[in-house]
Coordinates of C-alpha atoms in Angstrom, one line a residue:
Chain A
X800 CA 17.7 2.2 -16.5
X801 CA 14.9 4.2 -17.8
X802 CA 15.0 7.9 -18.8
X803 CA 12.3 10.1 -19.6
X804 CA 13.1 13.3 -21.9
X805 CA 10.9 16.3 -22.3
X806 CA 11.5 18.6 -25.5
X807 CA 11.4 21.7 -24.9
X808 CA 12.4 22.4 -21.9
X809 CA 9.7 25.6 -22.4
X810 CA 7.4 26.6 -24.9
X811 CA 5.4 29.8 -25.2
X812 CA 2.8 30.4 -28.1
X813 CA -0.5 32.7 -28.6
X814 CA -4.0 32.3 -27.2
X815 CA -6.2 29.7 -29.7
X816 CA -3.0 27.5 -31.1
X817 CA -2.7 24.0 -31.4
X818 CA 0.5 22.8 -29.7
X819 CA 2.0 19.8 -29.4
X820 CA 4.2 18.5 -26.5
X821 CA 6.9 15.6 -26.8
X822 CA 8.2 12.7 -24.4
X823 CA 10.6 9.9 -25.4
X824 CA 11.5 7.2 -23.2
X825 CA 15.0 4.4 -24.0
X826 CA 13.0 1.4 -22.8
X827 CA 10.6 0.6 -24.9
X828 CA 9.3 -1.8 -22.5
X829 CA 6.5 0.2 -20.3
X830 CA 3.5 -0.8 -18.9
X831 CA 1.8 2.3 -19.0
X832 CA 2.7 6.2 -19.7
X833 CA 0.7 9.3 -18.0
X834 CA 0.7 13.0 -18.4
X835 CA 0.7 15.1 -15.8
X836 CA 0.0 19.0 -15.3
X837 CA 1.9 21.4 -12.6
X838 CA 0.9 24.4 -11.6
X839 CA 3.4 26.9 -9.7
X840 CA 3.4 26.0 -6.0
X841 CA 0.9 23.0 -6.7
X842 CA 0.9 19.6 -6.6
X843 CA 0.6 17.1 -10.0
X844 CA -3.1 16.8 -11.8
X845 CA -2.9 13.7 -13.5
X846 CA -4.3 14.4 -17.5
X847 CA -4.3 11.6 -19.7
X848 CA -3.2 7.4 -18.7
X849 CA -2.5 5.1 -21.8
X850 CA -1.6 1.9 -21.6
X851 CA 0.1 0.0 -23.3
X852 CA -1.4 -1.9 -25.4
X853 CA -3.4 1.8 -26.3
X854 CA -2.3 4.1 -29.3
X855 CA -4.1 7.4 -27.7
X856 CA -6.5 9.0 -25.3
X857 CA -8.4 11.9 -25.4
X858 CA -9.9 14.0 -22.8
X859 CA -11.9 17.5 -23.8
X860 CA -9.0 19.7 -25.8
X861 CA -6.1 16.8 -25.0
X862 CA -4.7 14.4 -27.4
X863 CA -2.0 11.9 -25.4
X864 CA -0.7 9.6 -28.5
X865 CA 1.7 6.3 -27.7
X866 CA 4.2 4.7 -30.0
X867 CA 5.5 2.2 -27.7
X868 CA 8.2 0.9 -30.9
X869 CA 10.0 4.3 -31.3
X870 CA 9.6 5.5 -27.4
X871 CA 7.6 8.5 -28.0
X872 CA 4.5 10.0 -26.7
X873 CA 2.8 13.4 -27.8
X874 CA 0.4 15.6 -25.7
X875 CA -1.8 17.6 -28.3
X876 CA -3.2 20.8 -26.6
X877 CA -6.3 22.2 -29.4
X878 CA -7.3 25.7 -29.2
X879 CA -4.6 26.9 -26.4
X880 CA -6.3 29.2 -23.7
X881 CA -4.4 31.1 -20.8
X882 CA -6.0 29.1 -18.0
X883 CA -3.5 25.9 -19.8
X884 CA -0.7 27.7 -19.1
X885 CA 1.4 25.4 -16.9
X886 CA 4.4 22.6 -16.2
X887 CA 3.5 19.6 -18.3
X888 CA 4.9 16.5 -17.3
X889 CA 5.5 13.1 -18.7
X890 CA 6.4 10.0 -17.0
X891 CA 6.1 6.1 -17.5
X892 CA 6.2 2.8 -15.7
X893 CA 8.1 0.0 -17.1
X894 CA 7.3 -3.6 -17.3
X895 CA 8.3 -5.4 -14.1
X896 CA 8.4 -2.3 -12.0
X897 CA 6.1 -0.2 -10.1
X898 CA 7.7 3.3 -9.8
X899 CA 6.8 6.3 -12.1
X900 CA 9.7 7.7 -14.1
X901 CA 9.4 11.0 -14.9
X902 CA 10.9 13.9 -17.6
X903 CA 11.9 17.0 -16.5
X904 CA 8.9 18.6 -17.9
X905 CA 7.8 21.3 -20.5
X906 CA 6.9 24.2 -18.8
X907 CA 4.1 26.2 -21.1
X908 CA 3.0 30.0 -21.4
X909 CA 0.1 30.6 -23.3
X910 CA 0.0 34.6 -24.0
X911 CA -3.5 36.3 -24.7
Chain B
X123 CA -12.7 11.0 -1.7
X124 CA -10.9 14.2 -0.5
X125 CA -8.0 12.5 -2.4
X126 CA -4.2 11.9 -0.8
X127 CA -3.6 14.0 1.7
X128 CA 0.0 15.8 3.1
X129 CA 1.0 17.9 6.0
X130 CA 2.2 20.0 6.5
X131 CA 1.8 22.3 3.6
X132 CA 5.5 24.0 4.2
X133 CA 7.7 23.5 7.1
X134 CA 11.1 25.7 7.6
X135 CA 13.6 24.6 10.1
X136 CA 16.6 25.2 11.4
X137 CA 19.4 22.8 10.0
X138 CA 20.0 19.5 12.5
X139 CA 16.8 19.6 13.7
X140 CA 14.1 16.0 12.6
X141 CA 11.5 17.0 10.3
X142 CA 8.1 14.6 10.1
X143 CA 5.7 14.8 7.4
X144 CA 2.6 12.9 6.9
X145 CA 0.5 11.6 4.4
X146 CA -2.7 10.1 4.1
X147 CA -3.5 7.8 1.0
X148 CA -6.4 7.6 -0.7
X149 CA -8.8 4.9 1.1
X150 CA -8.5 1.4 -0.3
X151 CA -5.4 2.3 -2.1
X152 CA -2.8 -0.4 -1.7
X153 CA 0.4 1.0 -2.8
X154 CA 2.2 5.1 -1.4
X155 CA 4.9 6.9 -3.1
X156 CA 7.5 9.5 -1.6
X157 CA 9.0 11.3 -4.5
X158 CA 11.0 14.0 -3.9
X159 CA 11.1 17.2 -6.6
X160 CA 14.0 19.9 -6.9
X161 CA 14.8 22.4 -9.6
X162 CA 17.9 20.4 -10.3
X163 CA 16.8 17.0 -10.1
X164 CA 13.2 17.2 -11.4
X165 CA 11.0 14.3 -9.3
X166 CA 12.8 11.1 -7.5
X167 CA 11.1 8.3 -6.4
X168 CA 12.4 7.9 -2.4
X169 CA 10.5 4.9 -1.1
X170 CA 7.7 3.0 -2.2
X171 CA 5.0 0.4 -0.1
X172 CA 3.1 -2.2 -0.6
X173 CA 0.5 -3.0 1.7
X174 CA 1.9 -1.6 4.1
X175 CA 5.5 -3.2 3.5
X176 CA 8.3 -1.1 1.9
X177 CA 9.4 -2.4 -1.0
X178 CA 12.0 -0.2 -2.8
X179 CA 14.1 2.5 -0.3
X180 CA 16.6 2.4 -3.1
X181 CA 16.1 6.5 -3.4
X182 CA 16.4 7.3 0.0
X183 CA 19.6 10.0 -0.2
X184 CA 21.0 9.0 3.0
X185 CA 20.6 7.1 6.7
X186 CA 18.8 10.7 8.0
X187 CA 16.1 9.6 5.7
X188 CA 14.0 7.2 7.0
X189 CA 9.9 6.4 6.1
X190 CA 6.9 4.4 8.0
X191 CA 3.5 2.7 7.1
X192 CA 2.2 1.6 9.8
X193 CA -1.5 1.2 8.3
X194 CA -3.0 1.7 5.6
X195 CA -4.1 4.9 5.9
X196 CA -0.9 6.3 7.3
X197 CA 2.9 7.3 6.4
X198 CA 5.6 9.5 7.3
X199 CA 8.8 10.2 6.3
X200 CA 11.0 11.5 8.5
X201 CA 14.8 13.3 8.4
X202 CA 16.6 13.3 11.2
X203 CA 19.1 15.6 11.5
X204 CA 17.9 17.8 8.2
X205 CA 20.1 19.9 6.1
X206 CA 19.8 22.6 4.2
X207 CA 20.4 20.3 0.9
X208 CA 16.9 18.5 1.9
X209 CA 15.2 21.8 0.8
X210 CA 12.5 21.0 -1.9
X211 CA 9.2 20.0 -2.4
X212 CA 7.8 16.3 -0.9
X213 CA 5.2 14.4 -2.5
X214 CA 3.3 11.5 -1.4
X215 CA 1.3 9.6 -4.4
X216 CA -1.2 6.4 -3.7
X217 CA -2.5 4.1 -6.2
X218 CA -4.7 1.1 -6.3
X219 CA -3.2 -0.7 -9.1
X220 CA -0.7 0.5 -11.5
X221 CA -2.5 0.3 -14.2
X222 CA -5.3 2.6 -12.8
X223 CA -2.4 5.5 -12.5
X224 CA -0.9 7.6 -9.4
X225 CA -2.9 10.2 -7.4
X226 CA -0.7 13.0 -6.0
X227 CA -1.0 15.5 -3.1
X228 CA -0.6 18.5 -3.0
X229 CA 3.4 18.3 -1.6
X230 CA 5.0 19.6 1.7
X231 CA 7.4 22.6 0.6
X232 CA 10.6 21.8 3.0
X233 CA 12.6 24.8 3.5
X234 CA 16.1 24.1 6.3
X235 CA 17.8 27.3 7.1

């Protein structure tokens, strides 16, 4: 069964540093991993897809890296600004399956 | 696309009574998720389709629980009678192919008193 872990749990840092966040997953056998973003009271904004057979994916100030071998992922956040202050959430589908699995999320406070 | 939409946005109710909520997919979307998300439990997968046809109820908590597709543009899951453990936060997700990712709505914040 797959399981999706988040570390931390929460993270809070000053306005204009790079941060990273962390996912690991126990079956290496996925078919793809996305990151997600939360706001309180909102639904999920989908951030960053990588497939498989992809080692990263960048969008504007996000970095999503994939090491499918050791069951990791990384979100890099560059130059941290208030407004990316939210629930960050990681979650994978493995091979032969259709459902998203998700962690229980990093939930991130950017102070100005 | 006004992307995958829910209602309602909250609904409270009085234990025992059957709650409905809706979602609309995003059009030409062939598979809808019903993931449930509680402070305790983080996000559950409930049900998913396929076209149309369920294909994994293996999440659904109990027998009150029960979920429809009957189009493509159309589901609902339903709890009949609710409790006030069904408190949390409901969302439906579509997607076209897995590998093209999941599209969420905004959620239906269930609250049974």
């Amino acid at each position: 069964k797959q399981e999706v872990t988040q570390i931390p749990a929460a993270l809070s840092v000053p306005e204009g540093e790079n941060l990273v966040l962390n996912c690991s997953f126990t079956d290496s056998a996925i078919y793809n991993l996305q990151w997600f973003r939360q706001d309180p009271g909102k639904g999920l904004t989908s951030l960053l897809l990588i497939q498989s057979s992809q080692r990263e994916q960048t969008s504007g100030r996000l970095n999503a890296s994939l090491d499918k071998s050791s069951g990791r992922s990384t979100l890099y956040i560059a130059a941290s600004q208030p407004g990316d202050s939210a629930t960050y959430l990681c979650a994978v589908i493995t091979q032969g399956a259709q459902k998203l699995v998700f962690g229980q999320g990093t939930r991130l406070t950017i102070n100005p | 696309d006004a992307g995958v939409i829910q209602s309602p946005r909250h609904e409270v109710t009085e234990m025992g009574q059957e709650v409905t909520l809706r979602c609309k997919p995003i059009s030409g979307h062939n598979s809808l998720f019903w993931y449930r998300q509680t402070m305790m439990r983080g996000l559950e997968l409930l049900i998913y389709f396929n076209n149309n046809v369920p294909i994994d109820d293996s999440g659904m908590p109990e027998d009150r629980f029960s979920a429809k597709m009957p189009n493509a543009s159309f589901s609902t899951l339903k709890i009949q009678p609710s409790e006030p453990r069904d408190s949390a936060v409901y969302f439906c997700a579509s997607s076209f192919l897995r590998g093209r990712g999941y599209t969420f709505g905004s959620g239906t914040r269930l609250t049974v008193v």
